[in-house]
PDB file of N, CA and C and ligand atoms in Angstrom:
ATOM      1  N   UNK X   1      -1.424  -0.516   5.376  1.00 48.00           N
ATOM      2  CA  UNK X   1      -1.850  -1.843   4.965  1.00 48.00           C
ATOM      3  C   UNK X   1      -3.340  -2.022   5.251  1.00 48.00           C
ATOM      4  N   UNK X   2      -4.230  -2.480   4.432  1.00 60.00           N
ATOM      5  CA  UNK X   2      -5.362  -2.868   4.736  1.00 60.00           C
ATOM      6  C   UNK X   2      -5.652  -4.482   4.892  1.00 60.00           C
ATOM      7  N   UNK X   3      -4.754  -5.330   4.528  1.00 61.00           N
ATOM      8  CA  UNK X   3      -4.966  -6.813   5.008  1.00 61.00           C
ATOM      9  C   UNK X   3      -5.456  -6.966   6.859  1.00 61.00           C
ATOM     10  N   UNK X   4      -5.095  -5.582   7.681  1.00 65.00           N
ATOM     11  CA  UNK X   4      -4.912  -6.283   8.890  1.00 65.00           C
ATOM     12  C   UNK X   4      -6.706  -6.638   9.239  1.00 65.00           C
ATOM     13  N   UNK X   5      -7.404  -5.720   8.675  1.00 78.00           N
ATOM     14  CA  UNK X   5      -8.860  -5.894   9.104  1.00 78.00           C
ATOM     15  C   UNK X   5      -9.735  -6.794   8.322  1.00 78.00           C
ATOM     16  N   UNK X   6      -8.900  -7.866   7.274  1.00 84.00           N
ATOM     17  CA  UNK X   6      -9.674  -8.599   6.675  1.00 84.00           C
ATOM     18  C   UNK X   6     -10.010  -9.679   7.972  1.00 84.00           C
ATOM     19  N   UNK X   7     -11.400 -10.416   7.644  1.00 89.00           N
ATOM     20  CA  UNK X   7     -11.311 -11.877   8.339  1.00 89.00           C
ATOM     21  C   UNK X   7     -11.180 -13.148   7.775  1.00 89.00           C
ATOM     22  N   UNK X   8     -10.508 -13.691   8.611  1.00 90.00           N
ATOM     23  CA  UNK X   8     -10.477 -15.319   7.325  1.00 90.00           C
ATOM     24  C   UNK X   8     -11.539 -15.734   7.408  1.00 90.00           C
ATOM     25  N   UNK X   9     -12.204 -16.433   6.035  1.00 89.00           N
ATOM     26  CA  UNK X   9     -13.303 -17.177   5.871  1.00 89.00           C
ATOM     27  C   UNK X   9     -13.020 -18.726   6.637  1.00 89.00           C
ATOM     28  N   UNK X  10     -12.454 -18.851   6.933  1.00 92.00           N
ATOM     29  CA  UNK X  10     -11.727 -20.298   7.509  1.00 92.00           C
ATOM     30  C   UNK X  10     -12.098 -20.635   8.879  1.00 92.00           C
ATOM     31  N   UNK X  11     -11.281 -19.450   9.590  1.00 94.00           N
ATOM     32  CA  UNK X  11     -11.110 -19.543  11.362  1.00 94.00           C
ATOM     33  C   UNK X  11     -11.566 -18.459  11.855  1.00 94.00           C
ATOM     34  N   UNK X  12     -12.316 -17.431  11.086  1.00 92.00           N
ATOM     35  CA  UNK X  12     -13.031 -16.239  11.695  1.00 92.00           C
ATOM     36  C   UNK X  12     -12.338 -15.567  12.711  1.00 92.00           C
ATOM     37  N   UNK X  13     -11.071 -15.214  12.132  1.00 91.00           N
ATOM     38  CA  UNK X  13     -10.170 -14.246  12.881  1.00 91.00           C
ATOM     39  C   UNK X  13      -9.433 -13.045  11.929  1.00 91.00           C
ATOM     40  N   UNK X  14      -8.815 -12.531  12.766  1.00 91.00           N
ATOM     41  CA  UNK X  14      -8.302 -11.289  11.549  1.00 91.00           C
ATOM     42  C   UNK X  14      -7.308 -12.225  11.094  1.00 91.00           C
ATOM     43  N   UNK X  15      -7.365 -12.259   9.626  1.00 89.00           N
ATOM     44  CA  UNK X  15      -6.272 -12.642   9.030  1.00 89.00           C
ATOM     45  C   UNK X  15      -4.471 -12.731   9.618  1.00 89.00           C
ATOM     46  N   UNK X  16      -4.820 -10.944   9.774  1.00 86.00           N
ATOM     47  CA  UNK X  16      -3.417 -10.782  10.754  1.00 86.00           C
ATOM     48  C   UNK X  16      -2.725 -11.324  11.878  1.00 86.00           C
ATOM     49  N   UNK X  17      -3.619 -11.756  12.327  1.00 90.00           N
ATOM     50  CA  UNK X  17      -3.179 -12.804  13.553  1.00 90.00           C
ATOM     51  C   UNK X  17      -2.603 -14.378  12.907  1.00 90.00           C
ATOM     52  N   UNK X  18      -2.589 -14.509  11.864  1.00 90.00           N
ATOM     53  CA  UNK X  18      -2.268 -15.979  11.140  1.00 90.00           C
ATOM     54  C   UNK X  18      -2.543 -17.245  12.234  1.00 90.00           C
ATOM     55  N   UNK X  19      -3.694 -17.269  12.598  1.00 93.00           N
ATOM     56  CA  UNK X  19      -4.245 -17.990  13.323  1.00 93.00           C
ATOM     57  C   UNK X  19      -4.267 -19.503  12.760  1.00 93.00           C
ATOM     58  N   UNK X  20      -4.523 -19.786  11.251  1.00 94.00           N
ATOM     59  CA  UNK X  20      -5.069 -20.835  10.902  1.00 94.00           C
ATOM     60  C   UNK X  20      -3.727 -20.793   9.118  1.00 94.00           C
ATOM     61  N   UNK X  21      -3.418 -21.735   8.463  1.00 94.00           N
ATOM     62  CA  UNK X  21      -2.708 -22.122   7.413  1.00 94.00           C
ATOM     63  C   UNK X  21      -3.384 -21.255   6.124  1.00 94.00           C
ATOM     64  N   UNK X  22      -4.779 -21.296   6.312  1.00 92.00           N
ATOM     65  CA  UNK X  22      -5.395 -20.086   5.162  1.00 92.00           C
ATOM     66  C   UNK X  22      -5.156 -18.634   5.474  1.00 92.00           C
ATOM     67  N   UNK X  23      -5.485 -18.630   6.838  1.00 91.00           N
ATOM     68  CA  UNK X  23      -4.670 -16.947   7.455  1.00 91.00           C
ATOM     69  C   UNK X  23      -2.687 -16.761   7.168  1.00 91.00           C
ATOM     70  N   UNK X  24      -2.242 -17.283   7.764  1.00 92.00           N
ATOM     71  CA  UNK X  24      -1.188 -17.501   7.077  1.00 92.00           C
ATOM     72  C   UNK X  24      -0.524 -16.768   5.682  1.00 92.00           C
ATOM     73  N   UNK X  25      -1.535 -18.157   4.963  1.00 91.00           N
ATOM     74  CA  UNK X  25      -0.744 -17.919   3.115  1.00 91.00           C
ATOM     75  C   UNK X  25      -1.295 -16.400   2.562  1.00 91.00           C
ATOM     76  N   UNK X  26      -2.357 -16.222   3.178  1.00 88.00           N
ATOM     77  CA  UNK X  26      -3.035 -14.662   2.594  1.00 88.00           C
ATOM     78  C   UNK X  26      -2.202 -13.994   2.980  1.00 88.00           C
ATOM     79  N   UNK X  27      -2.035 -14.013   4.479  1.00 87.00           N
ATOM     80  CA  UNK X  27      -0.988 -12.582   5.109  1.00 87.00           C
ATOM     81  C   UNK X  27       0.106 -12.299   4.434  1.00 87.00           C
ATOM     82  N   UNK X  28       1.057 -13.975   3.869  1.00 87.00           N
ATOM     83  CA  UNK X  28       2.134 -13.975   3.341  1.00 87.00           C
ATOM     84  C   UNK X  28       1.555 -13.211   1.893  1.00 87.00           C
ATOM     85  N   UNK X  29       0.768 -13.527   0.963  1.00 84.00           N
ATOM     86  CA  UNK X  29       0.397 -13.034  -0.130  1.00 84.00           C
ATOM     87  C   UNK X  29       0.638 -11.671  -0.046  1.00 84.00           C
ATOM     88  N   UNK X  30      -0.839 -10.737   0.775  1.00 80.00           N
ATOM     89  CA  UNK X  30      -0.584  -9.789   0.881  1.00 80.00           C
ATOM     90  C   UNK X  30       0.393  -8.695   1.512  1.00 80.00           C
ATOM     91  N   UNK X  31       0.752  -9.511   2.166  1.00 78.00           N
ATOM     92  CA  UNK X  31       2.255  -8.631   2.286  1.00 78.00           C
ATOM     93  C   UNK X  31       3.338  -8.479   0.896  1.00 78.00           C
ATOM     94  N   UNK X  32       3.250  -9.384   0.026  1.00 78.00           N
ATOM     95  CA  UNK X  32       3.936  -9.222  -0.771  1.00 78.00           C
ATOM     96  C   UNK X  32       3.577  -8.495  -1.736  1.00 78.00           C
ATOM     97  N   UNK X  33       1.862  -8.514  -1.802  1.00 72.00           N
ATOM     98  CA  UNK X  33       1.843  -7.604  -2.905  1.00 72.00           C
ATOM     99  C   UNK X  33       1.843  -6.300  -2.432  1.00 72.00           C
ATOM    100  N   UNK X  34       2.134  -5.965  -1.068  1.00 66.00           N
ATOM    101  CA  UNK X  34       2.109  -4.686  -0.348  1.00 66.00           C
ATOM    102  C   UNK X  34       3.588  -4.246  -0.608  1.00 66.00           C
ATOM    103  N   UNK X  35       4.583  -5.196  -0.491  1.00 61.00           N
ATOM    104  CA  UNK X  35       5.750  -4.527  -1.078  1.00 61.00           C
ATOM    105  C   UNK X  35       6.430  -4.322  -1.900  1.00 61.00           C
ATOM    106  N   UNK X  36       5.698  -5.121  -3.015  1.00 59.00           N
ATOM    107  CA  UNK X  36       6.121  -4.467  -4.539  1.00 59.00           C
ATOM    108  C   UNK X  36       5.315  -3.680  -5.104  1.00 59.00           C
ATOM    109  N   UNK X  37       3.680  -3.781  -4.551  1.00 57.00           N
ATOM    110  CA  UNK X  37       2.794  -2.433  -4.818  1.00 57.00           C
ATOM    111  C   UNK X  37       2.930  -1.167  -4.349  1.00 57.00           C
ATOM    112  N   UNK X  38       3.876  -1.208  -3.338  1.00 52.00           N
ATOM    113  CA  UNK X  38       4.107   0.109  -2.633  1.00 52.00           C
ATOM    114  C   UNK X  38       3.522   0.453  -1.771  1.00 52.00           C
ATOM    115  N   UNK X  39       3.312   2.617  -1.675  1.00 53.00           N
ATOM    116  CA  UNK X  39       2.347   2.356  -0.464  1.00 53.00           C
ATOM    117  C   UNK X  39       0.941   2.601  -1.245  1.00 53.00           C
ATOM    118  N   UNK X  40       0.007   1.690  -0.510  1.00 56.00           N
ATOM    119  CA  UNK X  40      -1.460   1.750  -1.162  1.00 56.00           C
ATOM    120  C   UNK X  40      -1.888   1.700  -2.506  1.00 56.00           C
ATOM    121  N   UNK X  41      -1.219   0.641  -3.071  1.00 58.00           N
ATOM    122  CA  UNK X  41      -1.362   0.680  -4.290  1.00 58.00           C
ATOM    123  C   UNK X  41      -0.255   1.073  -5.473  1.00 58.00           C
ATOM    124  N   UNK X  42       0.386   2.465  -4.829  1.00 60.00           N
ATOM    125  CA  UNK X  42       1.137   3.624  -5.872  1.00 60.00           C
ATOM    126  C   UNK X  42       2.623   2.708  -5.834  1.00 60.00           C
ATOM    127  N   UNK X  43       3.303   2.695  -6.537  1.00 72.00           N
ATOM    128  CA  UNK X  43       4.079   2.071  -6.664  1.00 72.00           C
ATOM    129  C   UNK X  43       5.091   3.866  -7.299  1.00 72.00           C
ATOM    130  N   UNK X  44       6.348   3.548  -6.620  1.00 76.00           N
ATOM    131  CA  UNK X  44       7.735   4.379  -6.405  1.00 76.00           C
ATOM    132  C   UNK X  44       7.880   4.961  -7.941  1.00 76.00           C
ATOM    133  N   UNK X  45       7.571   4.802  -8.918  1.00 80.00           N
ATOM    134  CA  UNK X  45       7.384   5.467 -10.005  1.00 80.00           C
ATOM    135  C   UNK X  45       6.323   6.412  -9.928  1.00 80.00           C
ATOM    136  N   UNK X  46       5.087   6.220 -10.063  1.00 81.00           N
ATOM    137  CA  UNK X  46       3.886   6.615  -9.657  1.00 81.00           C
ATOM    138  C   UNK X  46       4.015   8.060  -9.063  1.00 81.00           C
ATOM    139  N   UNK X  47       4.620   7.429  -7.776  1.00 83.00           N
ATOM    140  CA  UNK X  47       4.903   8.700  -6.485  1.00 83.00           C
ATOM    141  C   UNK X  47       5.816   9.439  -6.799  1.00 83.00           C
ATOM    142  N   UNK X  48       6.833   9.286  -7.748  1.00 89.00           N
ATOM    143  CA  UNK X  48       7.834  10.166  -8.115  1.00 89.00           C
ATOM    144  C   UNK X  48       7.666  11.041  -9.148  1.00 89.00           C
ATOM    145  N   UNK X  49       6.663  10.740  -9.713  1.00 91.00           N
ATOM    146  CA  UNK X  49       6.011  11.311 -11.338  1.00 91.00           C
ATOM    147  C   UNK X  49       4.538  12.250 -10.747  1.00 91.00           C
ATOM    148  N   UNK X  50       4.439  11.703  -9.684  1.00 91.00           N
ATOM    149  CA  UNK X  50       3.458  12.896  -8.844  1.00 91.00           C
ATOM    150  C   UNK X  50       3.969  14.405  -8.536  1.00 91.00           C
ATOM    151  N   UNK X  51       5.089  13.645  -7.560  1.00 93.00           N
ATOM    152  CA  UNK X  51       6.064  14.532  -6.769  1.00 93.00           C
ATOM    153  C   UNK X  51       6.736  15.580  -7.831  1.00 93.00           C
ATOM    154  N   UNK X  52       7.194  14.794  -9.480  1.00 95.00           N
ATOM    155  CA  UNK X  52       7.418  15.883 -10.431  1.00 95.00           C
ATOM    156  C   UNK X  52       6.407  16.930 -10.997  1.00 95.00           C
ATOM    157  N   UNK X  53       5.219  16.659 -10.709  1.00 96.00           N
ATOM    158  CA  UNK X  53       4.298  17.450 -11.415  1.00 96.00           C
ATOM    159  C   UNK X  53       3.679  18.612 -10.644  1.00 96.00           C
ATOM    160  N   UNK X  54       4.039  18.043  -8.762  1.00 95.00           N
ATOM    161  CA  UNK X  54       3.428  19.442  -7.739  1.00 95.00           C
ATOM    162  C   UNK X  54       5.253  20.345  -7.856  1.00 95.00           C
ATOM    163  N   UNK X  55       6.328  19.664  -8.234  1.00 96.00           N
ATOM    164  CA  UNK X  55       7.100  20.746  -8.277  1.00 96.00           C
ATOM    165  C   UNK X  55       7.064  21.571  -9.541  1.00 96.00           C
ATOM    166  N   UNK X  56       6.383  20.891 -10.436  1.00 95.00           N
ATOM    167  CA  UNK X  56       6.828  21.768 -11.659  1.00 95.00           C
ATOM    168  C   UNK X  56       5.436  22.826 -11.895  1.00 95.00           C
ATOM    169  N   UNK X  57       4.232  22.404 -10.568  1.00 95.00           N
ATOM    170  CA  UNK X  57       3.464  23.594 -10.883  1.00 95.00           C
ATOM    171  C   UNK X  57       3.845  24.524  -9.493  1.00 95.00           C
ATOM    172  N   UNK X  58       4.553  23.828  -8.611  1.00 95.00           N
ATOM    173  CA  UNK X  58       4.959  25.272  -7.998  1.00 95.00           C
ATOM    174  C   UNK X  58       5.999  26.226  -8.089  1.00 95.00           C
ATOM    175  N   UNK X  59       6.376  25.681  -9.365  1.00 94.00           N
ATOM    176  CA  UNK X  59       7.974  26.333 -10.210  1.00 94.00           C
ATOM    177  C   UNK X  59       7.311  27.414 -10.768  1.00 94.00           C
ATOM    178  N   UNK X  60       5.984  27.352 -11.234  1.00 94.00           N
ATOM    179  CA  UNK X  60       4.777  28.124 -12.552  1.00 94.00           C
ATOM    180  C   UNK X  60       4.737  29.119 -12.125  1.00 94.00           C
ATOM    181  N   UNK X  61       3.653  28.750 -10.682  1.00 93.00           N
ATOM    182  CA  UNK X  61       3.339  29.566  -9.824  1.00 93.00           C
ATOM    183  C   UNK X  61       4.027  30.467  -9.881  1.00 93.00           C
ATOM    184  N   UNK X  62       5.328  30.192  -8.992  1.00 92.00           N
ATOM    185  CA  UNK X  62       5.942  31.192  -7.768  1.00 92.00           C
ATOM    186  C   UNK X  62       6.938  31.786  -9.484  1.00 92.00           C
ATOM    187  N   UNK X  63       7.137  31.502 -10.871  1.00 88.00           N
ATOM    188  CA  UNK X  63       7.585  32.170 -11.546  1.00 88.00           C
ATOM    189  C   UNK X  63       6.646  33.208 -11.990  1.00 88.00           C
ATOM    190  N   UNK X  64       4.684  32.850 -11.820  1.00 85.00           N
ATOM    191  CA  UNK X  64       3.989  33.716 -12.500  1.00 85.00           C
ATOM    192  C   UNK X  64       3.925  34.861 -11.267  1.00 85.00           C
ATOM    193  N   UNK X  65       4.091  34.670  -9.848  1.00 72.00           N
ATOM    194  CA  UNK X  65       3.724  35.378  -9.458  1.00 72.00           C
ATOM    195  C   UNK X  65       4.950  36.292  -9.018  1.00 72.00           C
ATOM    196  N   UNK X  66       5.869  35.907  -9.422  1.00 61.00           N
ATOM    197  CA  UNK X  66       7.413  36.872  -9.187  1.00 61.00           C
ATOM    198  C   UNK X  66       7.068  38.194 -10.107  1.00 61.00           C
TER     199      UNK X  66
HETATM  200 ZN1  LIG B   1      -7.767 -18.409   9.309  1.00 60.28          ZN
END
């Protein structure tokens, strides 16, 4: 997560601490878009369509080099 090192413009604290009602609604925000964005952005499709493409070049590989 990178929300924890933002500061609020509000109460000049880390957001993460929900110190103040503007710290708060952000944290709540970004947490949410942290868990339907996934991790860092990549969202569970993304990462699975990755994960298909390092197996199918180490399928290549280890067939070119058999
Ligand atoms: Zn605040």
């Amino acid at each position: 997560m990178t929300y924890d090192r933002l500061v609020c413009a509000n109460c000049a604290s880390p957001v993460n601490e929900g110190r103040c009602p503007v710290c708060r609604a952000n944290r709540a925000r970004l947490q949410q878009e942290g868990f339907f964005g996934g991790l860092n952005g990549l969202n569970p499709m993304a990462l699975l369509a990755v994960l298909a493409v390092l197996i199918a070049t180490v399928a290549l590989l280890a067939h070119q080099t058999a």
